[in-house]
Amino acid sequence: MLYPEMNEARNIMDLGGAWLFRLDDGKHSEGYADPAFFDEANLMAVPAAYNDLNEDPAFRSHCGWAYYKRSFTIPRTLASERLVLRFDAVTHYAKVYLDGELVAEHKGGFLPFEVDATGKIVPGRESELIVAVSNRIDHSTLPMGNEEGTAFFGSDNADVPSVIAAKAWRKPVNLPNFDFFNYAGIIRPVRLYTTPKEYIQDISITTEVSGNDGIVSFDVETSVPGRVSITIEDREGKTVAAGSDKLVIKDAHLWWPYPGDPYLYKATVMFGSDVYTLNVGIRTVEVNGTGFLINGKPFYFKGFGKHEDSAIHGRGFDFVLDVKDISMIHWMNANSFRTSHYPYAEEMYDLCDREGIVIIDETPAVGIGGTSEDIYKVGRFQEHHRAIIHDLIKRDRNHPSVVMWSMGNEPDVVTFPDSAYDYWHSLYEYTKTLDKQCRPVTFVCNQNNYERDRITREMDVVCINRYYGWYNLSGDMDAACYALNLELDFWEKICKPVILTEYGADTLPGFHLSVPEMFSEEFQTMYYDRINSELDKRSFIIGEHPWNFADFSTIQGPMRADGNRKGLLTRDRRPKAAAHYFRKRWGDIPSFGYKET
Ligand code: BDP
């Protein structure tokens, strides 16, 4: 799906701002509020997560529907245009009503959807837009919520009669099977954009390198058959290639990750009176033995698992924060991150293309498990998971920064290993069919019985989250390193590239100790130094992603004091001591050829 663009053929109107908003009062049928319901409404910022924008505790703990409303009128001069209403992300389920008519329903909180509103929105006449949003999570949603009555961080004393009774008595609650706050609402921009009546529907590009030349193949979908013409300009604005599908750029500049030059060409696609421009980065990606090659050279991932998370905005789109995060990524001499645990706002991918930051692009399939039964049999998420992978690849396939797809994070793959194998194997094969650039495919596995887990080893790159020294062997870094090495001996025999996609320690900024114990800044630095020394001895380890880039909000519970504190940065992006440690370490580690033998 193409990102909305303003150019000589297309216009954009932003529908962000202060909308009317009300949490469901339990009296409305699933996902519809009549306009009178808004008589007692609050004001709500769009885009933003609604949870932290009101002091009524119901906003944070709400479970179910919430309603947004606004009116608008667009200029009469747009009468001859095609009008498209686009939502970049509504978390997790949306019903959209235009002047009382249901015009769209969308499941999944982190990918865009749009409605052709031509004829429904009449230029010069006021339109009323109501959006019903559900934040409900269960075994049919991704991320997944628990249905057996226990939140991620609470054992809830399963056989205590009074606790059982209280659980049955309380009003419905979301029980996330994942460790980040379930922020909800219209979290990304809402826009109306125009195209000519005959228009470019979609564009997919693939890039190859042949000798010194770059070959860029375009697959352009149009609303009606017709001739497409394409030109490519270099950074100076000079046309370097022209054609209709396969364009050759002589002596091409390749796109290189930071600190190399992330060179971008500008492609202009023309069809009738429609025009769409996009950045094109020419680079190759492949796995070879235990190497991950970008432009044929072995790349070393230095970076993080991240979240879209900040004070007040929650998970709401925040361009200022994204620019700051890119600056901090550069400051720490990192070159990559994983979009843990959901696709991020498209603006971030565009920044990464331009800044040379490499992305492992992850779906919101987090929390698959958490039940005593076989989740692959009792769950109702499978079709949805496929649809997400399909839409994710369609959205992000043209970004040179995206080098690998992650189908999900930490599913249960050991309780029912055969079901897990069948499920993930077929999803892997499906994902492979969708990407013409044939990027590597993976999923990220949790600390488990790696001998029993049959599927992680089948991924193109083995991505493992490990907390030796934190959740197990807590504080004992000698034992932690011993255990880590036993496991790494196992992975060495698998002969695949391995990335440590998560490892970390909760750390309270400003808590200092002379003897480094857990939660102190000294422990966090020592923990990373000890683990990294072991990673450095293994040539098949091709990346290190500490967990997490910054502290972030989670559900309340006995394991979390003011959220997850494993950030190298605080939630407001101030460095802890470990951030300085990594800045130095990564300054000394090249992006290419670090472990070349
Ligand atoms: C990992 C999860 C991540 C958590 C982290 C932790 O992938 O979402 O936040 O553990 O516990 O298992 O800090």
Coordinates of C-alpha atoms and ligand atoms in Angstrom, one line a residue:
M1 CA 0.0 0.0 0.0
L2 CA 1.5 3.4 -1.0
Y3 CA 2.2 6.0 1.6
P4 CA 0.2 9.2 1.0
E5 CA 2.1 11.8 -0.9
M6 CA 1.6 15.4 -1.9
N7 CA 2.9 16.2 -5.3
E8 CA 1.7 17.8 -8.6
A9 CA -1.0 15.2 -9.0
R10 CA -2.0 14.4 -5.4
N11 CA -3.2 16.3 -2.3
I12 CA -3.3 15.4 1.4
M13 CA -5.6 16.7 4.1
D14 CA -4.7 15.9 7.7
L15 CA -7.6 15.0 9.9
G16 CA -5.6 15.0 13.1
G17 CA -6.4 17.3 16.0
A18 CA -8.9 17.3 18.9
W19 CA -11.7 14.8 18.3
L20 CA -14.6 14.1 20.5
F21 CA -14.0 10.9 22.5
R22 CA -15.9 8.6 24.9
L23 CA -15.2 5.2 26.4
D24 CA -18.0 2.7 25.9
D25 CA -20.5 2.8 28.7
G26 CA -21.5 -0.8 28.3
K27 CA -24.9 0.2 26.8
H28 CA -23.9 0.2 23.2
S29 CA -23.9 -2.6 20.7
E30 CA -20.5 -3.8 19.5
G31 CA -18.8 -0.9 18.0
Y32 CA -21.4 1.7 17.2
A33 CA -22.3 4.9 19.0
D34 CA -25.0 7.2 17.8
P35 CA -23.9 10.9 17.5
A36 CA -26.0 11.8 20.6
F37 CA -23.6 9.5 22.7
F38 CA -21.0 12.2 22.2
D39 CA -23.0 14.8 24.2
E40 CA -20.9 13.9 27.3
A41 CA -17.7 13.4 25.4
N42 CA -14.1 14.4 26.3
L43 CA -11.6 15.9 23.9
M44 CA -9.0 13.5 22.6
A45 CA -5.8 14.1 20.6
V46 CA -5.5 12.3 17.3
P47 CA -3.1 10.7 16.7
A48 CA -2.3 9.4 20.2
A49 CA -3.0 6.5 22.5
Y50 CA -5.9 7.6 24.7
N51 CA -4.7 5.8 27.8
D52 CA -2.5 8.5 29.4
L53 CA -4.4 11.6 28.3
N54 CA -7.0 11.7 31.0
E55 CA -6.7 11.3 34.8
D56 CA -9.8 9.1 35.1
P57 CA -8.2 5.7 35.9
A58 CA -10.7 4.1 33.4
F59 CA -8.7 5.4 30.5
R60 CA -5.7 3.4 31.5
S61 CA -7.5 0.2 32.4
H62 CA -10.3 0.3 29.8
C63 CA -11.2 -2.9 28.1
G64 CA -13.4 -2.8 25.0
W65 CA -14.8 -0.2 22.7
A66 CA -14.0 3.5 22.7
Y67 CA -15.5 6.1 20.2
Y68 CA -14.1 9.0 18.3
K69 CA -16.0 11.7 16.3
R70 CA -15.2 14.7 14.2
S71 CA -16.7 16.7 11.4
F72 CA -14.9 18.3 8.5
T73 CA -15.6 19.9 5.1
I74 CA -13.2 19.7 2.2
P75 CA -12.9 22.4 -0.5
R76 CA -15.3 22.4 -3.5
T77 CA -12.3 22.6 -5.8
L78 CA -11.6 18.9 -5.1
A79 CA -14.9 17.8 -6.9
S80 CA -13.2 16.0 -9.7
E81 CA -10.7 14.1 -7.6
R82 CA -10.7 10.6 -6.2
L83 CA -10.8 10.8 -2.4
V84 CA -9.2 8.2 -0.1
L85 CA -9.6 8.2 3.6
R86 CA -6.5 6.6 5.2
F87 CA -5.9 5.4 8.7
D88 CA -2.2 4.6 9.4
A89 CA -3.0 2.5 12.5
V90 CA -6.0 2.1 14.8
T91 CA -5.3 -0.2 17.7
H92 CA -6.5 -3.0 17.6
Y93 CA -9.9 -3.2 15.8
A94 CA -11.7 -0.3 14.0
K95 CA -15.1 0.4 12.6
V96 CA -15.4 3.5 10.6
Y97 CA -18.7 5.3 10.0
L98 CA -19.1 8.2 7.5
D99 CA -22.4 10.0 8.0
G100 CA -23.8 7.0 9.7
E101 CA -22.7 4.5 7.1
L102 CA -20.2 1.7 8.0
V103 CA -17.5 2.2 5.4
A104 CA -14.6 0.2 6.8
E105 CA -13.7 -2.5 9.4
H106 CA -10.2 -3.4 10.1
K107 CA -8.5 -5.9 12.4
G108 CA -4.9 -5.3 13.6
G109 CA -3.6 -2.3 15.3
F110 CA -0.3 -1.5 13.5
L111 CA -0.9 -1.5 9.8
P112 CA -2.7 1.0 7.6
F113 CA -6.1 0.6 5.9
E114 CA -8.0 2.9 3.6
V115 CA -11.5 3.6 2.1
D116 CA -12.2 4.9 -1.3
A117 CA -14.5 7.7 -0.1
T118 CA -15.3 9.2 -3.5
G119 CA -19.0 10.1 -3.6
K120 CA -19.3 9.5 0.1
I121 CA -17.4 12.6 1.1
V122 CA -18.8 15.4 -0.9
P123 CA -16.5 18.4 -1.5
G124 CA -18.1 21.6 0.0
R125 CA -20.5 19.6 2.3
E126 CA -19.9 18.7 5.9
S127 CA -19.1 15.1 6.7
E128 CA -19.3 13.4 10.0
L129 CA -16.7 10.7 10.9
I130 CA -17.1 8.3 13.8
V131 CA -14.5 5.7 14.6
A132 CA -15.2 2.9 17.0
V133 CA -12.0 1.3 18.4
S134 CA -11.6 -1.9 20.4
N135 CA -8.5 -2.6 22.4
R136 CA -9.7 -6.2 23.3
I137 CA -6.9 -8.8 23.2
D138 CA -7.5 -12.5 23.3
H139 CA -6.6 -15.7 21.4
S140 CA -7.8 -14.3 18.2
T141 CA -5.7 -11.1 18.3
L142 CA -2.1 -10.3 17.7
P143 CA -0.6 -9.3 20.1
M144 CA -2.3 -12.1 22.1
G145 CA -4.2 -11.8 25.3
N146 CA -4.7 -14.5 27.8
E147 CA -8.1 -16.2 28.2
E148 CA -7.3 -18.2 31.2
G149 CA -7.5 -15.4 33.7
T150 CA -3.9 -14.6 34.4
A151 CA -1.9 -11.5 33.4
F152 CA 1.6 -11.7 32.1
F153 CA 3.1 -10.8 35.5
G154 CA 0.9 -12.4 38.1
S155 CA 0.4 -15.9 39.2
D156 CA -2.9 -14.9 40.8
N157 CA -2.6 -17.8 43.3
A158 CA -4.5 -20.2 41.0
D159 CA -6.2 -22.4 43.7
V160 CA -7.1 -19.8 46.3
P161 CA -11.0 -19.8 46.4
S162 CA -11.3 -16.1 47.2
V163 CA -8.9 -15.2 44.3
I164 CA -10.9 -17.4 41.9
A165 CA -14.1 -15.7 43.0
A166 CA -12.7 -12.2 42.6
K167 CA -11.5 -13.0 39.1
A168 CA -15.0 -14.1 38.1
W169 CA -16.6 -11.1 39.8
R170 CA -14.4 -8.3 38.3
K171 CA -15.4 -6.5 35.2
P172 CA -13.7 -7.6 31.9
V173 CA -10.0 -6.9 31.8
N174 CA -7.4 -7.3 29.2
L175 CA -4.7 -9.8 30.2
P176 CA -1.8 -9.2 27.9
N177 CA 0.5 -12.1 27.3
F178 CA 3.2 -9.7 26.4
D179 CA 5.4 -7.2 28.3
F180 CA 4.4 -3.7 27.0
F181 CA 1.5 -1.6 27.8
N182 CA -1.6 -2.2 25.6
Y183 CA -1.8 1.3 24.4
A184 CA -4.9 1.9 22.1
G185 CA -6.8 4.3 20.0
I186 CA -6.2 6.1 16.8
I187 CA -2.4 5.9 17.3
R188 CA -1.2 7.1 13.9
P189 CA -2.3 9.9 11.4
V190 CA -5.7 10.0 9.8
R191 CA -5.6 11.6 6.4
L192 CA -7.7 12.2 3.3
Y193 CA -5.8 12.2 0.1
T194 CA -6.6 12.7 -3.5
T195 CA -5.6 11.0 -6.7
P196 CA -6.7 11.5 -10.3
K197 CA -9.7 9.2 -11.2
E198 CA -7.3 6.9 -13.1
Y199 CA -4.4 6.3 -10.8
I200 CA -1.4 4.3 -9.7
Q201 CA -2.6 1.7 -7.2
D202 CA 0.7 0.1 -6.0
I203 CA 4.4 -0.1 -6.8
S204 CA 6.8 -2.9 -6.0
I205 CA 10.5 -2.6 -6.7
T206 CA 13.3 -5.0 -6.7
T207 CA 17.0 -4.1 -7.0
E208 CA 19.9 -6.1 -8.3
V209 CA 23.6 -5.4 -8.8
S210 CA 25.3 -6.5 -11.9
G211 CA 29.0 -5.6 -12.1
N212 CA 29.0 -1.8 -11.5
D213 CA 25.4 -1.4 -12.6
G214 CA 22.2 -1.3 -10.6
I215 CA 19.1 -2.8 -12.0
V216 CA 15.8 -1.6 -10.6
S217 CA 12.7 -3.6 -11.6
F218 CA 9.2 -2.0 -11.1
D219 CA 5.9 -3.7 -10.9
V220 CA 3.3 -1.0 -11.1
E221 CA -0.4 -1.7 -10.5
T222 CA -2.8 0.8 -12.1
S223 CA -6.6 1.3 -11.7
V224 CA -7.1 0.7 -15.5
P225 CA -4.7 -0.7 -18.1
G226 CA -2.4 1.8 -19.6
R227 CA 1.2 2.9 -20.2
V228 CA 3.4 3.6 -17.2
S229 CA 6.6 5.6 -17.6
I230 CA 9.4 5.9 -15.0
T231 CA 12.4 8.1 -14.6
I232 CA 15.2 7.8 -12.0
E233 CA 17.2 10.8 -10.8
D234 CA 20.4 10.7 -8.9
R235 CA 21.0 12.8 -5.8
E236 CA 22.0 15.8 -7.9
G237 CA 18.7 15.7 -9.8
K238 CA 20.2 14.3 -13.0
T239 CA 18.1 11.7 -14.8
V240 CA 20.1 8.4 -14.9
A241 CA 17.6 6.0 -16.3
A242 CA 14.1 6.0 -17.9
G243 CA 11.8 3.2 -19.0
S244 CA 8.6 1.4 -18.1
D245 CA 9.6 -1.6 -15.9
K246 CA 13.3 -2.6 -15.8
L247 CA 15.7 0.3 -15.5
V248 CA 19.5 0.0 -15.6
I249 CA 21.6 2.6 -13.8
K250 CA 25.2 2.6 -15.0
D251 CA 27.9 2.8 -12.3
A252 CA 25.3 2.8 -9.6
H253 CA 25.8 4.2 -6.1
L254 CA 24.8 1.5 -3.7
W255 CA 22.8 2.0 -0.4
W256 CA 25.1 1.4 2.5
P257 CA 24.2 1.3 6.2
Y258 CA 25.6 3.8 8.6
P259 CA 28.4 4.9 8.8
G260 CA 28.5 4.2 5.0
D261 CA 26.6 6.4 2.5
P262 CA 22.8 5.4 2.4
Y263 CA 22.6 6.7 -1.2
L264 CA 19.0 7.1 -2.5
Y265 CA 17.8 7.7 -6.0
K266 CA 14.5 9.3 -6.7
A267 CA 12.1 7.4 -8.9
T268 CA 9.1 9.1 -10.5
V269 CA 6.3 6.9 -11.8
M270 CA 3.8 8.5 -14.2
F271 CA 0.5 7.1 -15.4
G272 CA -1.9 9.3 -17.2
S273 CA -2.2 12.4 -15.1
D274 CA -1.1 10.6 -11.9
V275 CA 2.4 10.8 -10.4
Y276 CA 4.1 9.0 -7.5
T277 CA 7.7 9.4 -6.4
L278 CA 9.7 7.2 -4.2
N279 CA 13.2 6.8 -2.8
V280 CA 15.1 3.9 -4.2
G281 CA 18.1 2.4 -2.5
I282 CA 20.1 -0.2 -4.4
R283 CA 21.5 -2.9 -2.2
T284 CA 21.5 -6.7 -2.0
V285 CA 20.9 -8.9 1.1
E286 CA 21.7 -12.6 1.5
V287 CA 22.6 -15.2 4.0
N288 CA 25.7 -17.1 3.1
G289 CA 26.9 -19.8 5.6
T290 CA 27.1 -18.0 8.9
G291 CA 27.3 -14.6 7.3
F292 CA 24.6 -12.0 6.7
L293 CA 25.7 -10.1 3.6
I294 CA 24.7 -6.6 2.5
N295 CA 26.1 -5.7 -0.9
G296 CA 28.1 -8.9 -0.6
K297 CA 29.9 -7.9 2.6
P298 CA 29.4 -9.5 6.1
F299 CA 27.3 -7.2 8.2
Y300 CA 27.3 -7.1 12.0
F301 CA 24.1 -5.9 13.7
K302 CA 24.8 -3.4 16.4
G303 CA 21.5 -2.1 17.8
F304 CA 18.5 -2.7 19.9
G305 CA 15.1 -4.0 20.3
K306 CA 12.9 -0.9 20.6
H307 CA 9.4 0.2 21.3
E308 CA 7.2 3.0 20.1
D309 CA 6.7 4.3 23.5
S310 CA 7.0 7.7 25.3
A311 CA 5.4 9.6 28.1
I312 CA 2.0 11.1 27.4
H313 CA 1.9 10.0 23.8
G314 CA 2.0 6.3 24.8
R315 CA 2.3 4.6 21.5
G316 CA 0.9 7.5 19.6
F317 CA 2.9 8.6 16.5
D318 CA 5.5 11.2 17.5
F319 CA 7.8 12.4 14.7
V320 CA 9.8 14.5 17.2
L321 CA 10.6 11.3 19.2
D322 CA 11.5 9.4 16.0
V323 CA 14.0 12.0 15.0
K324 CA 15.5 12.0 18.5
D325 CA 15.7 8.2 18.5
I326 CA 17.6 8.2 15.2
S327 CA 20.0 10.8 16.7
M328 CA 20.5 8.6 19.8
I329 CA 21.1 5.5 17.5
H330 CA 23.8 7.4 15.7
W331 CA 25.2 8.7 19.0
M332 CA 25.6 5.1 20.3
N333 CA 27.3 4.1 17.0
A334 CA 24.5 1.6 16.4
N335 CA 23.5 0.6 12.9
S336 CA 20.2 -1.4 13.3
F337 CA 17.1 -2.2 15.3
R338 CA 14.2 -4.6 15.4
T339 CA 10.7 -3.2 15.3
S340 CA 9.8 -5.2 18.4
H341 CA 7.0 -6.1 18.7
Y342 CA 4.9 -4.7 15.9
P343 CA 5.3 -2.7 12.7
Y344 CA 6.3 0.9 13.4
A345 CA 4.9 4.0 11.8
E346 CA 6.0 4.3 8.1
E347 CA 7.7 7.6 8.8
M348 CA 10.4 5.8 10.8
Y349 CA 11.2 3.5 7.9
D350 CA 11.6 6.5 5.7
L351 CA 14.0 8.1 8.2
C352 CA 16.0 4.9 8.4
D353 CA 16.3 4.7 4.6
R354 CA 17.7 8.2 4.6
E355 CA 19.9 7.7 7.7
G356 CA 21.3 4.3 6.8
I357 CA 19.7 2.4 9.8
V358 CA 19.0 -1.3 9.1
I359 CA 15.6 -2.7 10.2
I360 CA 14.5 -6.2 11.2
D361 CA 10.7 -5.7 10.5
E362 CA 8.5 -7.6 13.0
T363 CA 4.8 -8.4 13.0
P364 CA 2.7 -8.0 16.1
A365 CA 2.6 -11.8 16.6
V366 CA 3.8 -11.7 20.2
G367 CA 2.4 -13.7 23.1
I368 CA 1.4 -16.8 21.1
G369 CA 1.1 -19.3 23.9
G370 CA 0.3 -18.8 27.6
T371 CA -2.2 -21.6 27.7
S372 CA -2.1 -25.2 28.9
E373 CA -3.7 -26.3 25.7
D374 CA -2.1 -26.4 22.2
I375 CA -2.4 -22.8 21.1
Y376 CA -2.0 -23.7 17.5
K377 CA -5.2 -25.8 17.8
V378 CA -7.3 -23.7 20.2
G379 CA -6.1 -20.2 19.0
R380 CA -8.1 -18.3 16.5
F381 CA -5.3 -16.1 15.2
Q382 CA -3.9 -18.1 12.2
E383 CA -5.7 -16.4 9.3
H384 CA -5.1 -13.0 10.9
H385 CA -1.4 -13.7 11.2
R386 CA -1.2 -14.5 7.4
A387 CA -3.1 -11.4 6.6
I388 CA -0.7 -9.3 8.7
I389 CA 2.4 -10.7 7.0
H390 CA 0.9 -10.1 3.6
D391 CA 0.0 -6.5 4.4
L392 CA 3.3 -5.8 6.2
I393 CA 5.3 -6.9 3.2
K394 CA 3.1 -4.9 0.9
R395 CA 3.6 -1.8 3.0
D396 CA 7.4 -2.1 3.7
R397 CA 8.9 -4.0 0.7
N398 CA 10.3 -0.9 -1.0
H399 CA 12.4 0.2 1.9
P400 CA 16.1 -0.5 1.5
S401 CA 16.5 -0.3 5.3
V402 CA 14.3 -3.4 5.8
V403 CA 16.7 -6.4 5.5
M404 CA 14.8 -9.2 7.2
W405 CA 11.2 -10.1 8.1
S406 CA 10.5 -11.4 11.6
M407 CA 7.2 -13.3 11.7
G408 CA 6.8 -12.9 15.5
N409 CA 8.4 -12.8 18.9
E410 CA 8.7 -15.5 21.5
P411 CA 5.9 -17.9 20.6
D412 CA 5.6 -21.1 22.6
V413 CA 7.4 -23.6 20.4
V414 CA 8.3 -26.3 22.9
T415 CA 5.1 -27.3 24.7
F416 CA 3.7 -28.8 21.5
P417 CA 6.7 -28.9 19.3
D418 CA 5.1 -30.7 16.4
S419 CA 2.2 -28.3 16.1
A420 CA 4.6 -25.4 16.4
Y421 CA 6.7 -26.8 13.7
D422 CA 3.8 -27.3 11.3
Y423 CA 2.5 -23.8 12.0
W424 CA 5.8 -21.8 11.7
H425 CA 7.2 -23.8 8.9
S426 CA 4.2 -23.2 6.7
L427 CA 4.1 -19.5 7.7
Y428 CA 7.8 -19.3 6.8
E429 CA 7.1 -20.8 3.3
Y430 CA 4.2 -18.4 2.8
T431 CA 6.3 -15.4 3.8
K432 CA 9.0 -16.4 1.3
T433 CA 6.4 -16.4 -1.5
L434 CA 5.4 -12.7 -0.8
D435 CA 8.7 -10.9 -1.1
K436 CA 10.2 -10.5 -4.5
Q437 CA 13.4 -9.2 -2.9
C438 CA 13.7 -12.6 -1.2
R439 CA 14.9 -11.1 2.1
P440 CA 15.8 -13.6 4.9
V441 CA 12.9 -14.6 7.2
T442 CA 13.1 -15.4 10.8
F443 CA 11.2 -15.4 14.1
V444 CA 12.5 -14.6 17.5
C445 CA 12.6 -17.3 20.1
N446 CA 12.6 -17.0 23.8
Q447 CA 14.7 -18.7 26.4
N448 CA 13.5 -22.3 26.1
N449 CA 14.6 -25.9 25.8
Y450 CA 16.5 -25.3 22.5
E451 CA 17.0 -29.0 22.0
R452 CA 13.3 -29.6 22.0
D453 CA 12.6 -26.6 19.8
R454 CA 12.6 -27.9 16.2
I455 CA 11.7 -24.7 14.4
T456 CA 14.1 -21.9 15.5
R457 CA 17.0 -23.7 13.9
E458 CA 15.1 -23.7 10.5
M459 CA 15.0 -20.0 10.2
D460 CA 17.4 -18.2 7.8
V461 CA 18.9 -16.4 10.8
V462 CA 18.6 -17.8 14.3
C463 CA 17.3 -15.0 16.5
I464 CA 17.4 -15.7 20.2
N465 CA 16.4 -13.7 23.3
R466 CA 18.4 -14.8 26.3
Y467 CA 18.4 -13.6 29.9
Y468 CA 21.2 -15.6 31.5
G469 CA 22.2 -13.6 34.6
W470 CA 18.8 -11.8 34.9
Y471 CA 15.7 -14.1 34.9
N472 CA 17.8 -17.1 35.6
L473 CA 21.1 -17.5 37.4
S474 CA 20.2 -14.0 38.6
G475 CA 23.1 -11.8 39.4
D476 CA 25.7 -14.6 39.0
M477 CA 27.5 -13.7 35.9
D478 CA 30.1 -16.5 36.1
A479 CA 27.3 -19.1 36.1
A480 CA 25.4 -17.1 33.4
C481 CA 28.4 -17.0 31.1
Y482 CA 29.0 -20.7 31.7
A483 CA 25.3 -21.5 30.8
L484 CA 25.4 -19.2 27.8
N485 CA 28.5 -21.0 26.4
L486 CA 26.8 -24.4 26.8
E487 CA 24.0 -23.1 24.7
L488 CA 26.2 -21.4 22.1
D489 CA 28.1 -24.7 21.7
F490 CA 24.7 -26.1 20.5
W491 CA 24.1 -23.3 18.1
E492 CA 27.6 -23.5 16.7
K493 CA 26.8 -27.0 15.4
I494 CA 23.7 -25.7 13.6
C495 CA 25.9 -23.7 11.3
K496 CA 23.6 -20.7 10.9
P497 CA 24.1 -17.0 11.6
V498 CA 22.8 -16.1 15.1
I499 CA 21.8 -12.8 16.5
L500 CA 21.2 -12.2 20.2
T501 CA 18.1 -10.2 19.7
E502 CA 17.4 -9.6 23.4
Y503 CA 19.5 -9.6 26.5
G504 CA 19.4 -7.2 29.4
A505 CA 19.0 -6.1 33.0
D506 CA 16.4 -3.8 34.6
T507 CA 18.3 -0.8 35.8
L508 CA 17.3 2.2 37.9
P509 CA 19.1 5.3 36.7
G510 CA 21.1 6.9 39.4
F511 CA 21.3 3.8 41.5
H512 CA 25.0 3.2 42.0
L513 CA 26.8 0.5 43.9
S514 CA 30.5 -0.3 44.5
V515 CA 29.7 -4.0 44.3
P516 CA 27.7 -4.4 41.1
E517 CA 24.3 -6.0 42.1
M518 CA 21.1 -6.2 40.1
F519 CA 19.2 -3.0 39.3
S520 CA 22.3 -0.8 39.6
E521 CA 23.9 1.0 36.7
E522 CA 27.2 -0.8 37.5
F523 CA 25.5 -4.2 37.2
Q524 CA 23.9 -3.4 33.8
T525 CA 27.3 -2.4 32.4
M526 CA 29.1 -5.4 33.9
Y527 CA 26.3 -7.7 32.6
Y528 CA 26.7 -6.5 29.1
D529 CA 30.5 -6.5 29.2
R530 CA 30.6 -10.1 30.4
I531 CA 28.0 -11.4 27.9
N532 CA 29.6 -9.4 25.0
S533 CA 33.0 -10.9 25.8
E534 CA 31.5 -14.4 25.1
L535 CA 29.8 -13.2 21.9
D536 CA 33.1 -11.9 20.6
K537 CA 34.6 -15.3 20.8
R538 CA 32.0 -16.8 18.4
S539 CA 32.2 -16.0 14.7
F540 CA 28.7 -17.2 13.9
I541 CA 27.2 -14.5 16.2
I542 CA 26.5 -11.8 13.7
G543 CA 24.7 -9.3 15.9
E544 CA 23.9 -8.0 19.4
H545 CA 20.7 -6.2 20.2
P546 CA 20.5 -5.2 23.9
W547 CA 17.0 -5.1 25.3
N548 CA 15.9 -2.3 25.3
F549 CA 16.8 1.0 23.6
A550 CA 14.8 2.9 26.3
D551 CA 12.7 2.2 29.4
F552 CA 9.0 1.7 28.5
S553 CA 5.6 1.3 30.0
T554 CA 4.1 -2.0 30.8
I555 CA 1.0 -3.4 32.6
Q556 CA 1.3 -2.9 36.4
G557 CA 2.4 -6.0 38.3
P558 CA 4.8 -7.4 40.9
M559 CA 7.7 -7.6 38.4
R560 CA 7.5 -4.1 37.1
A561 CA 8.1 -0.8 39.0
D562 CA 7.1 2.0 36.6
G563 CA 7.4 -0.2 33.6
N564 CA 10.3 -2.2 32.1
R565 CA 13.6 -0.6 33.1
K566 CA 16.0 -2.5 30.9
G567 CA 16.5 0.6 28.7
L568 CA 20.0 1.8 27.9
L569 CA 18.2 5.1 27.9
T570 CA 15.6 6.3 30.3
R571 CA 12.1 6.8 28.9
D572 CA 12.9 10.4 28.2
R573 CA 16.1 9.3 26.3
R574 CA 18.8 10.2 28.8
P575 CA 21.8 7.7 28.7
K576 CA 22.4 5.3 31.6
A577 CA 26.0 4.3 32.1
A578 CA 25.5 1.2 29.8
A579 CA 24.6 3.6 26.9
H580 CA 28.1 5.1 27.3
Y581 CA 29.6 1.7 27.5
F582 CA 27.9 0.6 24.1
R583 CA 28.8 3.9 22.5
K584 CA 32.4 3.2 23.1
R585 CA 32.2 -0.5 22.2
W586 CA 30.3 0.0 19.0
G587 CA 32.5 2.9 18.0
D588 CA 35.3 0.3 17.9
I589 CA 33.3 -2.4 16.0
P590 CA 32.9 -1.9 12.2
S591 CA 29.5 -2.5 10.6
F592 CA 31.3 -4.8 8.0
G593 CA 33.8 -7.5 8.4
Y594 CA 33.9 -7.6 12.2
K595 CA 34.2 -11.4 12.4
E596 CA 35.6 -12.2 9.0
T597 CA 37.8 -15.2 9.3
Ligands
BDP1 C1 11.4 -10.8 26.5 C2 10.3 -10.2 25.6 C3 10.2 -8.7 25.8 C4 10.2 -8.4 27.3 C5 11.5 -8.9 27.9 C6 11.7 -8.6 29.4 O1 10.5 -10.5 24.3 O2 9.0 -8.2 25.2 O3 10.1 -7.0 27.6 O4 11.5 -10.3 27.7 O5 11.2 -9.4 30.2 O6 11.1 -12.1 26.8 O7 12.2 -7.5 29.7

